Amino acid sequence: MTTNKTAFIAQLSKSVQDAIKTDLRLALIDTDLTAEEQETALQDAMDSRLCDLSDTIDISNYI
């Protein structure tokens, strides 16, 4: 897969978006955020660029 790391998550294929969302959900479970805060953080992450997620998940699988 060759994806530009500055691409918005919304520009990626549905299957890649779903995989990223799964990775993010797993990463957010390990935080002290409430369920509502986790959903907000997840939505914010899904509205961002792939490179913005590098501190939260391993984006090398997607570039």
Coordinates of C-alpha atoms in Angstrom, one line a residue:
M1 CA 0.0 0.0 0.0
T2 CA 1.3 3.4 -0.9
T3 CA -0.5 6.1 1.0
N4 CA 0.8 9.6 1.6
K5 CA 1.1 10.1 5.4
T6 CA -0.4 13.6 5.1
A7 CA -3.6 12.2 3.6
F8 CA -6.8 12.7 5.5
I9 CA -8.3 9.5 7.0
A10 CA -11.5 10.2 5.1
Q11 CA -9.5 10.0 1.8
L12 CA -8.5 6.4 2.5
S13 CA -10.5 3.4 1.5
K14 CA -13.3 2.2 3.8
S15 CA -11.3 -0.9 4.7
V16 CA -8.3 1.1 5.8
Q17 CA -10.5 3.5 7.7
D18 CA -12.0 0.6 9.5
A19 CA -8.6 -0.8 10.4
I20 CA -7.4 2.6 11.7
K21 CA -10.6 3.0 13.7
T22 CA -10.0 -0.4 15.3
D23 CA -6.4 0.5 16.1
L24 CA -7.5 3.8 17.6
R25 CA -10.2 2.1 19.8
L26 CA -7.6 -0.3 21.2
A27 CA -5.2 2.5 21.9
L28 CA -7.9 4.6 23.6
I29 CA -8.9 1.7 25.9
D30 CA -5.5 2.2 27.7
T31 CA -6.2 5.8 28.5
D32 CA -8.0 7.3 31.6
L33 CA -10.6 8.9 29.3
T34 CA -14.3 8.3 29.9
A35 CA -16.3 6.4 27.3
E36 CA -17.7 9.7 26.0
E37 CA -14.2 11.3 25.9
Q38 CA -12.9 8.2 24.0
E39 CA -15.6 8.6 21.4
T40 CA -14.8 12.3 21.0
A41 CA -11.1 11.5 20.7
L42 CA -11.9 8.8 18.2
Q43 CA -14.0 11.1 16.0
D44 CA -11.3 13.8 16.2
A45 CA -8.7 11.3 15.1
M46 CA -10.8 10.0 12.2
D47 CA -11.2 13.7 11.0
S48 CA -7.5 14.2 11.0
R49 CA -4.5 13.3 8.8
L50 CA -2.8 10.0 9.0
C51 CA 0.5 11.6 10.2
D52 CA -1.4 13.2 13.2
L53 CA -2.0 9.7 14.6
S54 CA 1.6 8.6 14.7
D55 CA 1.8 9.3 18.5
T56 CA -1.2 7.1 19.1
I57 CA -0.9 4.2 16.7
D58 CA 1.7 2.7 14.4
I59 CA 0.9 4.3 11.0
S60 CA 3.6 2.3 9.2
N61 CA 0.9 -0.3 8.4
Y62 CA -0.9 2.3 6.4
I63 CA 1.8 4.1 4.4

